[in-house]
Coordinates of C-alpha atoms in Angstrom, one line a residue:
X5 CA 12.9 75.4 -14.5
X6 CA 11.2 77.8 -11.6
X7 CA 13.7 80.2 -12.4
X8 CA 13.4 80.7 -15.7
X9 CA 9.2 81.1 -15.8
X10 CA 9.7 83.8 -12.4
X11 CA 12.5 85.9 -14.6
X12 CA 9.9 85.8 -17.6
X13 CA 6.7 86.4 -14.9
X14 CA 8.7 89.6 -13.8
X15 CA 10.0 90.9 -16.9
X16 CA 6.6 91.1 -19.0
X17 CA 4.7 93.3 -16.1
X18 CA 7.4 95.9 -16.0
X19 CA 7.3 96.5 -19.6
X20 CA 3.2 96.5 -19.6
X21 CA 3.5 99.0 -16.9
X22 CA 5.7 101.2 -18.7
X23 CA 3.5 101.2 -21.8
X24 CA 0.1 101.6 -19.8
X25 CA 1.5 104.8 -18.3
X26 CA 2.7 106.3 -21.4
X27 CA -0.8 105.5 -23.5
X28 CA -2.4 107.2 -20.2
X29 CA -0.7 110.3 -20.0
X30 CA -1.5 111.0 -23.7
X31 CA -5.0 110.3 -22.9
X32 CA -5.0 112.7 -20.1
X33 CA -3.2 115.3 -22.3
X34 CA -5.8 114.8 -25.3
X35 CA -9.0 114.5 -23.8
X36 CA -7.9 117.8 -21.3
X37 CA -7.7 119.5 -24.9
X38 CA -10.9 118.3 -26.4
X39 CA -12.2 119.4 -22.6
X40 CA -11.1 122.9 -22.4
X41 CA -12.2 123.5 -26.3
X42 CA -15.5 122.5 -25.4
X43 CA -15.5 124.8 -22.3
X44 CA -14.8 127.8 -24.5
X45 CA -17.8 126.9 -27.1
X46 CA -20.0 127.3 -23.6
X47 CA -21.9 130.6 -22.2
X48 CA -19.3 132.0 -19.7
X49 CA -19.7 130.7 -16.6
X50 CA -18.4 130.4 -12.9
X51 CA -14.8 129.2 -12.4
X52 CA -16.6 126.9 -10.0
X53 CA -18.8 125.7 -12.8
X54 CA -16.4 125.5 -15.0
X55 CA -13.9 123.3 -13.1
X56 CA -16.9 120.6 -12.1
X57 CA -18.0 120.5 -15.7
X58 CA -14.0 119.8 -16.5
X59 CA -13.8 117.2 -13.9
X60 CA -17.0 115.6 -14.6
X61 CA -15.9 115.3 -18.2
X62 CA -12.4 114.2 -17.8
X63 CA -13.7 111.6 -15.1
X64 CA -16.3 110.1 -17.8
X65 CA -13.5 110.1 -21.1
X66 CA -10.4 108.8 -18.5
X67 CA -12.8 105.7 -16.5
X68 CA -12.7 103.6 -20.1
X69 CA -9.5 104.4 -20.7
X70 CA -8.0 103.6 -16.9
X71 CA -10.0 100.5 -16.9
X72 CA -9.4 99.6 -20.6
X73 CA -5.9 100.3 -20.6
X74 CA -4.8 99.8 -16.6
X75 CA -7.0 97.8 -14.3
X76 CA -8.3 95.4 -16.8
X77 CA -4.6 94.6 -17.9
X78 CA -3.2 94.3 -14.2
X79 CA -6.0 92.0 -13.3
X80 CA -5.4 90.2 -16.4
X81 CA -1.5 90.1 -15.8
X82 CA -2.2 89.0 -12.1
X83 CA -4.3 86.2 -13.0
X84 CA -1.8 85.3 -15.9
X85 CA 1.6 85.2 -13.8
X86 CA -0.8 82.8 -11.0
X87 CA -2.0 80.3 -13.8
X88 CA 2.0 80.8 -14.9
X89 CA 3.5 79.7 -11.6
X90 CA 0.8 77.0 -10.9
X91 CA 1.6 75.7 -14.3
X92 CA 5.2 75.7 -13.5
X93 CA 4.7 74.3 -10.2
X94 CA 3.1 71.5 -11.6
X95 CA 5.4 71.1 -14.4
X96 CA 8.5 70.6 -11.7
X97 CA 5.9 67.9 -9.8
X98 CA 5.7 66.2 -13.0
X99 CA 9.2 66.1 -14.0
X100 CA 10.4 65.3 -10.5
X101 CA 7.8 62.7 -10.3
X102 CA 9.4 61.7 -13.6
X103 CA 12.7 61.4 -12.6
X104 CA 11.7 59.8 -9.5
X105 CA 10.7 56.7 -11.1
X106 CA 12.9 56.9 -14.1
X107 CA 16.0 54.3 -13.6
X108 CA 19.0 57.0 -14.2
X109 CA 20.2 58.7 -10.9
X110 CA 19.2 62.1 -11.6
X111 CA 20.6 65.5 -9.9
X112 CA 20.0 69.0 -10.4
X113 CA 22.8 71.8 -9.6
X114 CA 22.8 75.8 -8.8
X115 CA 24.6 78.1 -10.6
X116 CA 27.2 77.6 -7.6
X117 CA 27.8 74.2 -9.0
X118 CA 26.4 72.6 -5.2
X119 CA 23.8 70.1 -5.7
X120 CA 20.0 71.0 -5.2
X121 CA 17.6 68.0 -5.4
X122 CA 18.8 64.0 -6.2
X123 CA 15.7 61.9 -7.5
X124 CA 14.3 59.1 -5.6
X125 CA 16.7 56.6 -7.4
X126 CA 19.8 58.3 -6.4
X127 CA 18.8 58.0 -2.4
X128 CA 18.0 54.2 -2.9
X129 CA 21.3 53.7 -4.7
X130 CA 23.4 55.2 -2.3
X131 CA 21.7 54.9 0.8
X132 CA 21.7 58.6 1.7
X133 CA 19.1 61.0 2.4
X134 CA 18.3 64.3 0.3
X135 CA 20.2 66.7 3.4
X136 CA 22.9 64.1 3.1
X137 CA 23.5 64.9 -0.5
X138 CA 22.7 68.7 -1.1
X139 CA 25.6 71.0 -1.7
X140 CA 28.9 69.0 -1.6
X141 CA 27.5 66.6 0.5
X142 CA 27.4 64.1 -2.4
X143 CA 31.0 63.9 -2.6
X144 CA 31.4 61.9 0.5
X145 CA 29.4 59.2 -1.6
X146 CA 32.6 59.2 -4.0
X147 CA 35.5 56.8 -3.5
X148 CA 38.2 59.3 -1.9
X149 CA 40.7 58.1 -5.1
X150 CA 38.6 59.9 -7.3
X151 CA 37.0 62.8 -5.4
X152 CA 39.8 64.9 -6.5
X153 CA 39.9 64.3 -10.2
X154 CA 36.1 63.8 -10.2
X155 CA 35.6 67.5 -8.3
X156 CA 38.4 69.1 -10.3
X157 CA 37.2 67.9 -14.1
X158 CA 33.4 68.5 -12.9
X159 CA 34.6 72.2 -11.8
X160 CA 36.4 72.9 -14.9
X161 CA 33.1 72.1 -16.9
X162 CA 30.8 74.3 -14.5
X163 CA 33.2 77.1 -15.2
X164 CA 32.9 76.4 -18.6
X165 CA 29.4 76.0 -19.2
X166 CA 30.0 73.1 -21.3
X167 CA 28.5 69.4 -21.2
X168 CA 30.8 67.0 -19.3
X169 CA 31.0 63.0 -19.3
X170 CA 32.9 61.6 -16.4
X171 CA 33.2 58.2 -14.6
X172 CA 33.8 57.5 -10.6
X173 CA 33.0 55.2 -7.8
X174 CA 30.4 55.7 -6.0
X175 CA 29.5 54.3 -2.7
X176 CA 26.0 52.0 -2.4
X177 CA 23.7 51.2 0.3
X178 CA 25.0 48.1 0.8
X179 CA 28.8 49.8 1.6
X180 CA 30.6 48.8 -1.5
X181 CA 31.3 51.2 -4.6
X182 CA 30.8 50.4 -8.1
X183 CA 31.4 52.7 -11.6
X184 CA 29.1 54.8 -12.5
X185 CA 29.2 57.1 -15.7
X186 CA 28.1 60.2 -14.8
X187 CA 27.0 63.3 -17.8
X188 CA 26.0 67.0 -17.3
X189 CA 24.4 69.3 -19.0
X190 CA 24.5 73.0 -18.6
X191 CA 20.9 74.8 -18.0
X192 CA 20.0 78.2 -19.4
X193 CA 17.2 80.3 -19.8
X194 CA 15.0 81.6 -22.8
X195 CA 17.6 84.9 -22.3
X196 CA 20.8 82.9 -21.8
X197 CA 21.3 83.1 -18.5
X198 CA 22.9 80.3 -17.0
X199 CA 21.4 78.4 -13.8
X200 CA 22.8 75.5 -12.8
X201 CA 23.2 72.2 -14.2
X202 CA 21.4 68.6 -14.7
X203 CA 23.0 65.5 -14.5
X204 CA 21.8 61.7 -15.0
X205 CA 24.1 59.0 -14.0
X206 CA 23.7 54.9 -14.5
X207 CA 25.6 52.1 -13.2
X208 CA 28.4 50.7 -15.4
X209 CA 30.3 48.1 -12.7
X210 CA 29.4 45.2 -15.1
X211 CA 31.0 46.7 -18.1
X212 CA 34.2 47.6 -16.0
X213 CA 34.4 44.5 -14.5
X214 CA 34.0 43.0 -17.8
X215 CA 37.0 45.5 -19.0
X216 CA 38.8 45.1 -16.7
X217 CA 39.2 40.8 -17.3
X218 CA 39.8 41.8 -21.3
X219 CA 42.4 43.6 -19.6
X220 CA 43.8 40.9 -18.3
X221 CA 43.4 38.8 -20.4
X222 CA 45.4 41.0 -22.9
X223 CA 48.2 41.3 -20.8
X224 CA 48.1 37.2 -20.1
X225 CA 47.9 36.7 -23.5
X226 CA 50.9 39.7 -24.3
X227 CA 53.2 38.7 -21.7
X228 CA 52.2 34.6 -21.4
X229 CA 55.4 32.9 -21.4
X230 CA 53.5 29.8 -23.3
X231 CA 52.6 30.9 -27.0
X232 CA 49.4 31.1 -28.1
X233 CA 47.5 30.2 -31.3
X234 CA 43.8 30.9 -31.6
X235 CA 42.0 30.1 -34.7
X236 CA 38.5 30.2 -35.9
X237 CA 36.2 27.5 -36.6
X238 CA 38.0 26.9 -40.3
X239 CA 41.0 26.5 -38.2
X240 CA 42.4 29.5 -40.2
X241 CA 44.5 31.5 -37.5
X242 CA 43.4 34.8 -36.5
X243 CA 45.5 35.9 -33.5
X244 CA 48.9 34.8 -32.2
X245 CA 51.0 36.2 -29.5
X246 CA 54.8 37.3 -29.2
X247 CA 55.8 34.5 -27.6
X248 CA 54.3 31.9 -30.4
X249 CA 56.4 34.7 -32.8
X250 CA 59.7 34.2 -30.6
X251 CA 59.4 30.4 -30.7
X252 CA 58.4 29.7 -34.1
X253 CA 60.2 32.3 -35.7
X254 CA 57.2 33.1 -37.7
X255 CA 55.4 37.4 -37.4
X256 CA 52.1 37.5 -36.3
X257 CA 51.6 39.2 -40.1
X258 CA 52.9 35.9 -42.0
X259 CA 50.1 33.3 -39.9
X260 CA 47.6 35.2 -40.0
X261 CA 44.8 33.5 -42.2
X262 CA 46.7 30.1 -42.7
X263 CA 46.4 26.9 -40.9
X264 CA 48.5 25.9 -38.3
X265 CA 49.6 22.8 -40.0
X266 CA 52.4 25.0 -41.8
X267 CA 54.3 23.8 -38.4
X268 CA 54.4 20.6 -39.0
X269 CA 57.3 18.9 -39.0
X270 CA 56.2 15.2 -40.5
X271 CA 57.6 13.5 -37.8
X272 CA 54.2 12.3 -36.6
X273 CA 52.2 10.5 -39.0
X274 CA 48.3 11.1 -40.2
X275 CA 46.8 8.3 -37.7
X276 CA 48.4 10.5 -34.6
X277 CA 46.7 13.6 -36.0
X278 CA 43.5 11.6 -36.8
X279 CA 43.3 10.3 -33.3
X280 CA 44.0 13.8 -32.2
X281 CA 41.2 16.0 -33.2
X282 CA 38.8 12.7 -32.4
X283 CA 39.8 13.3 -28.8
X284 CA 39.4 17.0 -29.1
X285 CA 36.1 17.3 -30.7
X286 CA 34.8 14.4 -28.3
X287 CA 36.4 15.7 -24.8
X288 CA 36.9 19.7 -26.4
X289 CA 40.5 19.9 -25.3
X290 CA 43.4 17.5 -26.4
X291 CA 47.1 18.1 -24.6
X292 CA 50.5 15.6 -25.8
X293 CA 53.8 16.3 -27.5
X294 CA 54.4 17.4 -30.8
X295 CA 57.3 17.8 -32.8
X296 CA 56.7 20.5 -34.9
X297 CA 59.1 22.5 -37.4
X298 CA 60.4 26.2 -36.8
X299 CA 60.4 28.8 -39.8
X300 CA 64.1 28.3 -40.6
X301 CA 63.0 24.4 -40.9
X302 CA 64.7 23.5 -37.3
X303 CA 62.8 20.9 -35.5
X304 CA 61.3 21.5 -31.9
X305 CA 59.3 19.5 -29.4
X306 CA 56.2 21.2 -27.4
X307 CA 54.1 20.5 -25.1
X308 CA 50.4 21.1 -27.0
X309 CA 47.4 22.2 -25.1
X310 CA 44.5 22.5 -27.5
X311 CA 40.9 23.9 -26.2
X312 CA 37.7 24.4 -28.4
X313 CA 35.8 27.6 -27.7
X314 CA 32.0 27.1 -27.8
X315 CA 29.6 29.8 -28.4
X316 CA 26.3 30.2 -26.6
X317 CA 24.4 27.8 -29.1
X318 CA 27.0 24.8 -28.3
X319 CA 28.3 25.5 -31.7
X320 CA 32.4 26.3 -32.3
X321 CA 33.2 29.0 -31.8
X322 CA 37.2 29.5 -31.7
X323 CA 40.5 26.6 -31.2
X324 CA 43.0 27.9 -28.7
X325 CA 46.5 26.8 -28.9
X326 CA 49.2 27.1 -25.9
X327 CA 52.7 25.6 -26.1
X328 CA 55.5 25.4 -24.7
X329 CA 58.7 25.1 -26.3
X330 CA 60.2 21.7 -24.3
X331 CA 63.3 20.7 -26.7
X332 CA 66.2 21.5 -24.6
X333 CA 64.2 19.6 -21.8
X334 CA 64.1 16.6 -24.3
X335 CA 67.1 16.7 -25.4
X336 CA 68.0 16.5 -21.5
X337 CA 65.9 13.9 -20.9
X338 CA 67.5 11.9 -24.3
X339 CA 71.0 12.3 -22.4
X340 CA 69.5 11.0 -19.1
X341 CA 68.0 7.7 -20.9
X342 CA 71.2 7.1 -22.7
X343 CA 73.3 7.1 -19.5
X344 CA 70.3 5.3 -18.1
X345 CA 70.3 2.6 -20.6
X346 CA 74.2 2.8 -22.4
X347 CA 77.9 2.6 -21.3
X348 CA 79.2 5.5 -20.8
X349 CA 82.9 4.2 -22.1
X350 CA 81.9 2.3 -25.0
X351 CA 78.3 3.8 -26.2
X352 CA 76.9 0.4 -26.1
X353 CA 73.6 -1.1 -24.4
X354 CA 74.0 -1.5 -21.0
X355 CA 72.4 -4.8 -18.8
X356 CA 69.0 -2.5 -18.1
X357 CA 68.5 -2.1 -21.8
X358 CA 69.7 -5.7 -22.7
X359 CA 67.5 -6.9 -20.3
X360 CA 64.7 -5.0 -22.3
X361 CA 66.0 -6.1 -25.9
X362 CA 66.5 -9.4 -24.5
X363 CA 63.2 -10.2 -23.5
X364 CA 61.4 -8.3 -26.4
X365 CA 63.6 -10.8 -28.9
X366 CA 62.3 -13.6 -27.0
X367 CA 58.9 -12.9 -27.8
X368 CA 59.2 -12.0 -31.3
X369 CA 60.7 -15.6 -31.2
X370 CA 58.4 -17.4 -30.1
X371 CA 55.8 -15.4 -32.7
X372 CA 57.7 -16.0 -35.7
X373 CA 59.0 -19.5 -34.4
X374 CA 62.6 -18.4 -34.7
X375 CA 65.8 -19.7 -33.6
X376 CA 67.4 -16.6 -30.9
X377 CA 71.4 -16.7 -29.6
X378 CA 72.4 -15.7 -26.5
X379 CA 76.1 -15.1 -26.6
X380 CA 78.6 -14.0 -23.8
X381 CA 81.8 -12.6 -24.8
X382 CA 84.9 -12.3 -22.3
X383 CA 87.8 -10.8 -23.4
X384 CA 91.3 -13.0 -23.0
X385 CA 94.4 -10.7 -21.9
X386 CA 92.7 -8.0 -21.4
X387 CA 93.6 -8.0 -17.6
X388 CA 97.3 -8.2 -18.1
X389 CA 97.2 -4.9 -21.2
X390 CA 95.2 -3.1 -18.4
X391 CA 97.9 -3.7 -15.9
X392 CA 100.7 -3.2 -18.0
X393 CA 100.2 -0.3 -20.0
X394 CA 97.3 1.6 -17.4
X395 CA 94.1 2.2 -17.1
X396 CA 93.9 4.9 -20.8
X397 CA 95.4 1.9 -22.8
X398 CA 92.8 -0.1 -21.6
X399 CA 89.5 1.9 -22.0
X400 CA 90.7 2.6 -25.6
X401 CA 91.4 -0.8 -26.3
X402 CA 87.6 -1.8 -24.9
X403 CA 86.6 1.0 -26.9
X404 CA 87.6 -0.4 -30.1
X405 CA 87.0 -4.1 -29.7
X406 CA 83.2 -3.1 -28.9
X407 CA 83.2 -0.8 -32.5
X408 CA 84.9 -4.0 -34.0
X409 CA 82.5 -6.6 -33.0
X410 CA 79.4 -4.2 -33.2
X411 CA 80.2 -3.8 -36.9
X412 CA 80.4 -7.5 -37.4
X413 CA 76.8 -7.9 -36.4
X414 CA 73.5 -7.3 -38.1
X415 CA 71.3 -4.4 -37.3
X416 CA 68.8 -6.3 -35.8
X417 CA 71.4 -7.9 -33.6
X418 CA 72.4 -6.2 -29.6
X419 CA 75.9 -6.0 -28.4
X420 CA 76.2 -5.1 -24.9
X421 CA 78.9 -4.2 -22.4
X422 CA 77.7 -5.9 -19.1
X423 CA 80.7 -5.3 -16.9
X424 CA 84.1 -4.9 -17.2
X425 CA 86.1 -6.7 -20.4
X426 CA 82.2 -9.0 -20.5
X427 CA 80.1 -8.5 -22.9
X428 CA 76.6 -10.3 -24.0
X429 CA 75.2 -10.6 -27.6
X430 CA 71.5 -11.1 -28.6
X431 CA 71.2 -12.5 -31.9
X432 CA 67.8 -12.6 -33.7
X433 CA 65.7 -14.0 -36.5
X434 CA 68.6 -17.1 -36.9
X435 CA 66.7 -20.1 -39.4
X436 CA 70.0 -21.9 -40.0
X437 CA 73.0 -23.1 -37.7
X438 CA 75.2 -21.7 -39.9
X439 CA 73.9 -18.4 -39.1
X440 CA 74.7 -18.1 -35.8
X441 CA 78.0 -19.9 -35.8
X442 CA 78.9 -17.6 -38.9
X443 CA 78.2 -14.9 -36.8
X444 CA 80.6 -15.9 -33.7
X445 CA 83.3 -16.8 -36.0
X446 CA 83.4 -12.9 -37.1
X447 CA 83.5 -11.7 -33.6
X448 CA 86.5 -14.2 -33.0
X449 CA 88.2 -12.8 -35.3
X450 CA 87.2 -9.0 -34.5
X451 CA 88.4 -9.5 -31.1
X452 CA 91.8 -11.2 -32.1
X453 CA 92.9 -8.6 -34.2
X454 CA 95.7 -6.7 -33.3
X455 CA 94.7 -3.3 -31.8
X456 CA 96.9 -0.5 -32.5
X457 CA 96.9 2.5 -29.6
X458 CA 99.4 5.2 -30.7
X459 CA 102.2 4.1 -30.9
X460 CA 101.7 0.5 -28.9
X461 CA 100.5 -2.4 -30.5
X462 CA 98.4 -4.4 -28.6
X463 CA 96.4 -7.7 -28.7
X464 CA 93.7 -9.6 -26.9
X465 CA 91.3 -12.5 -27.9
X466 CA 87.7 -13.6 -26.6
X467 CA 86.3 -17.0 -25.3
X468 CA 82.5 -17.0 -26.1
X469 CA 79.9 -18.9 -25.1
X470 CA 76.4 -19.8 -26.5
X471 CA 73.1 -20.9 -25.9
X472 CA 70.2 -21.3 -28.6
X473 CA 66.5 -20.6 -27.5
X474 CA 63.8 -22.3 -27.8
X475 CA 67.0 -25.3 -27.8
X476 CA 67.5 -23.9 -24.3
X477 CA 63.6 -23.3 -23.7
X478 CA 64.5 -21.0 -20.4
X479 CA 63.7 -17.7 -19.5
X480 CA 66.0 -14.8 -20.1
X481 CA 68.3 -14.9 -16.5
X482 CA 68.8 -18.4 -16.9
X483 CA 69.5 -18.2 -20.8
X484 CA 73.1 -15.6 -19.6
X485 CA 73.3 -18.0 -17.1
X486 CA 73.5 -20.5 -19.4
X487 CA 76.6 -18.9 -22.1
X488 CA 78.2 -17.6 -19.1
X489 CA 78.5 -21.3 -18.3
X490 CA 79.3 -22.1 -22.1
X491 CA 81.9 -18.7 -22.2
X492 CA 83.7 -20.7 -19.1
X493 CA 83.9 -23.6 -21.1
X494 CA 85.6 -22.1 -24.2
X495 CA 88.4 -20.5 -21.5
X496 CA 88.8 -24.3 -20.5
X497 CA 89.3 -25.1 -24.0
X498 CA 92.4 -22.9 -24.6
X499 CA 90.4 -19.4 -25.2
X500 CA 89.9 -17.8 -27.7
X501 CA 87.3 -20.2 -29.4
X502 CA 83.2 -20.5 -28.7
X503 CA 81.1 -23.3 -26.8
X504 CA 77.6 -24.5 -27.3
X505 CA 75.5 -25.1 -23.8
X506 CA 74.0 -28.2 -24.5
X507 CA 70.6 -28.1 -23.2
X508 CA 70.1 -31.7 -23.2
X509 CA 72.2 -32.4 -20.3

């Protein structure tokens, strides 16, 4: 700003001077003229005479003119360019008392691009004095990782002349650096002439910071190896991620807009979804299993974490959705409860999950005030195929005597291989006696019947033994105590036949 009113100052006098001096030598010239004719209208005189009288005269026509046109002006001009500089002296006090208090960090540049003045908000900010900062000084200020693209792009502008809009670290008093967006502007004169630049700058660490979380937040939700659903209020979805695509089958295009309940696979029923969002809306996240139903209409199981989004009012705002595709982990944990609770030879209930059935009939027994048979099934011969014809012949031939006397049962009923060639029966929901004792007759005769194993024909027969609850009003141990007892009884009896325990004795 000085620069500009001193190249102006120093401009106008030299073309006034030039103009006074040419108006004042064609005064001289004229009024000599006028002078010399007027002389020549006079009596001849001395040449002594004559030159006073031409001084005198020339003197009284030139001291108007010379004060008119030359010493007038120059006072004039003086007191002009004086009243000009004060006035720009106290416009720089003004804007620099300005800037001082104004909350930008302002700076001010030569035309050698090296910093000339910092306003009083800059210093604060960083700590440093004005020496500190003048010239290049305010690069050491910068976080060395972007001095060099910083000084480089800032350069490139100078040499341009051209407004530039940058962003950097700078350090603060307090030792740590922060983003700041930094913009110059080019400064020129009334006649062009460049000189220098002015630059405001304002703290953005907030806003990166804040970036710099979206960005994270992008690439979580990119790269998660959960997918993600989130929907709006309406429960319409309006974003999903790759992996959601990968797992579902379904493009981000074709959810977009619906509700997520096109997943379902109807395996859980209206009450489970009911009680679902109840917990949700009540706690504002809800996490279980859910069996849900690929594009190509293959079921999966996930594991469902559902969290509400609340805006600054309280109010919903967004549902997010993350899951995690746990079928073959199911279906792994399906195999480890079946060897858990069946026999791995025959397929049928094993003594932990008869144990289970067992006691769960004896309560719906006493509920429904029903008779329940406990049976115990040992196969006769089976010891002597086993040691005749090996240890293949013999796991086929359990094999199918199980099938056999499984299929002679109801569906309600358990068959169970407790050890060996033993197995135990749980029959349920028995009103008559011939129920039951219809029911042992068939697996009589499903174990007598001849068993054919390639080419070997082989045969086996089974003594049973049974007890009748609430007859035998004892708990479940005692009631397979009890037909093992009655089992023993029927192998007494010639085998292949079935005894009552008789409670009463």
């Amino acid at each position: 700003m000085a620069d500009d009113s001193k190249t102006l100052i120093m401009k106008e006098p030299r073309q006034s001077a030039v103009w006074m001096l040419t108006v004042l030598a064609v005064s001289v010239f004229i009024i000599e003229v006028l002078v010399m004719v007027l002389l020549s209208s006079l009596p001849p005189m001395s040449e002594t005479a004559s030159a006073m009288i031409d001084a005198t005269l020339l003197s009284l026509f030139l001291f108007p003119i010379f004060y008119f046109l030359v010493f007038r002006p120059l006072i004039v001009n003086i007191t002009e360019r004086k009243m000009a500089e004060e006035a720009l002296r106290e416009s720089e006090m003004r804007f620099r008392r300005m800037a001082d208090h104004a909350p930008a960090l302002i700076w001010i540049s030569d035309t050698r691009n090296m910093g000339i003045w910092y306003n009083k908000h800059w210093l604060e900010y960083t700590g440093r004095s004005m020496d500190q900062e003048l010239g290049f000084g305010w690069l050491e200020g910068m976080h060395p990782d972007d001095r060099a693209r910083s000084a480089a792009f800032c350069q490139a502008s100078f040499d341009a002349r051209i407004k530039f809009e940058m962003e950097f670290r700078l350090r603060r008093a307090d030792g740590r650096y922060a983003w700041i967006a930094d913009v110059g502007v080019p400064r020129f004169d009334d006649n062009g002439e460049f000189l220098g630049y002015i630059g405001y700058c304002w703290d953005i660490n907030s806003r990166k910071v804040t970036e710099a979380r979206l960005q994270l937040a992008a690439n979580v939700f990119t790269h998660a190896r959960e997918g993600i659903l989130i929907a709006d209020a309406s429960g319409s979805i309006i974003d999903v991620n790759d992996t959601f695509s990968r797992i579902t089958g379904y493009d981000r295009e074709e959810v977009l807009g619906k509700n997520p309940r096109i997943l379902q696979s109807g395996r859980q029923s209206k009450e489970f979804y009911t009680i679902m969002w109840k917990e949700l809306l009540e706690k504002g996240h809800w996490t279980g299993e859910v069996w849900n139903r690929r594009k190509s209409g293959e079921v999966y199981a996930e594991m469902l974490t559902i969290s509400v989004v609340y805006d600054t009012d309280k109010a919903i705002q967004n549902y997010v959705a993350l899951f995690t595709d746990i079928t073959s982990m199911k279906e792994h944990q399906h195999q480890l409860e079946h060897i858990a609770h069946f026999d791995a030879l025959t397929g049928l209930p094993n003594r932990i999950l008869l144990a289970d059935r067992l006691h769960q009939a004896l309560a719906q027994s006493q509920r429904r005030n029903q008779t329940l048979a406990v049976v115990f099934v040992d196969l006769d011969g089976f010891k002597t195929v086993n040691d005749a014809h090996g240890h293949k012949i013999g796991d086929e031939l359990l094999i199918i005597v199980s099938q056999r006397m499984r299929s002679v049962l109801r569906e309600g009923d358990t068959l169970a291989r407790i050890g060996g060639d033993e197995f135990l029966a749980v029959l349920v929901d028995l009103e008559m006696p011939q129920d039951w004792q219809q029911l042992i007759s068939r697996l009589l005769e499903a174990a007598s019947a001849p068993v054919q194993i390639d080419d070997l024909e082989v045969n086996v027969s089974a003594s049973i033994g049974v007890t009748l609850y609430p007859d035998d009003d004892a708990d479940a141990d005692i009631l397979i105590r009890h037909a093992d007892q009655a089992m023993y009884l029927a192998k007494q009896a010639g085998k292949n036949c079935y005894r009552l325990f008789d409670a009463g004795r």
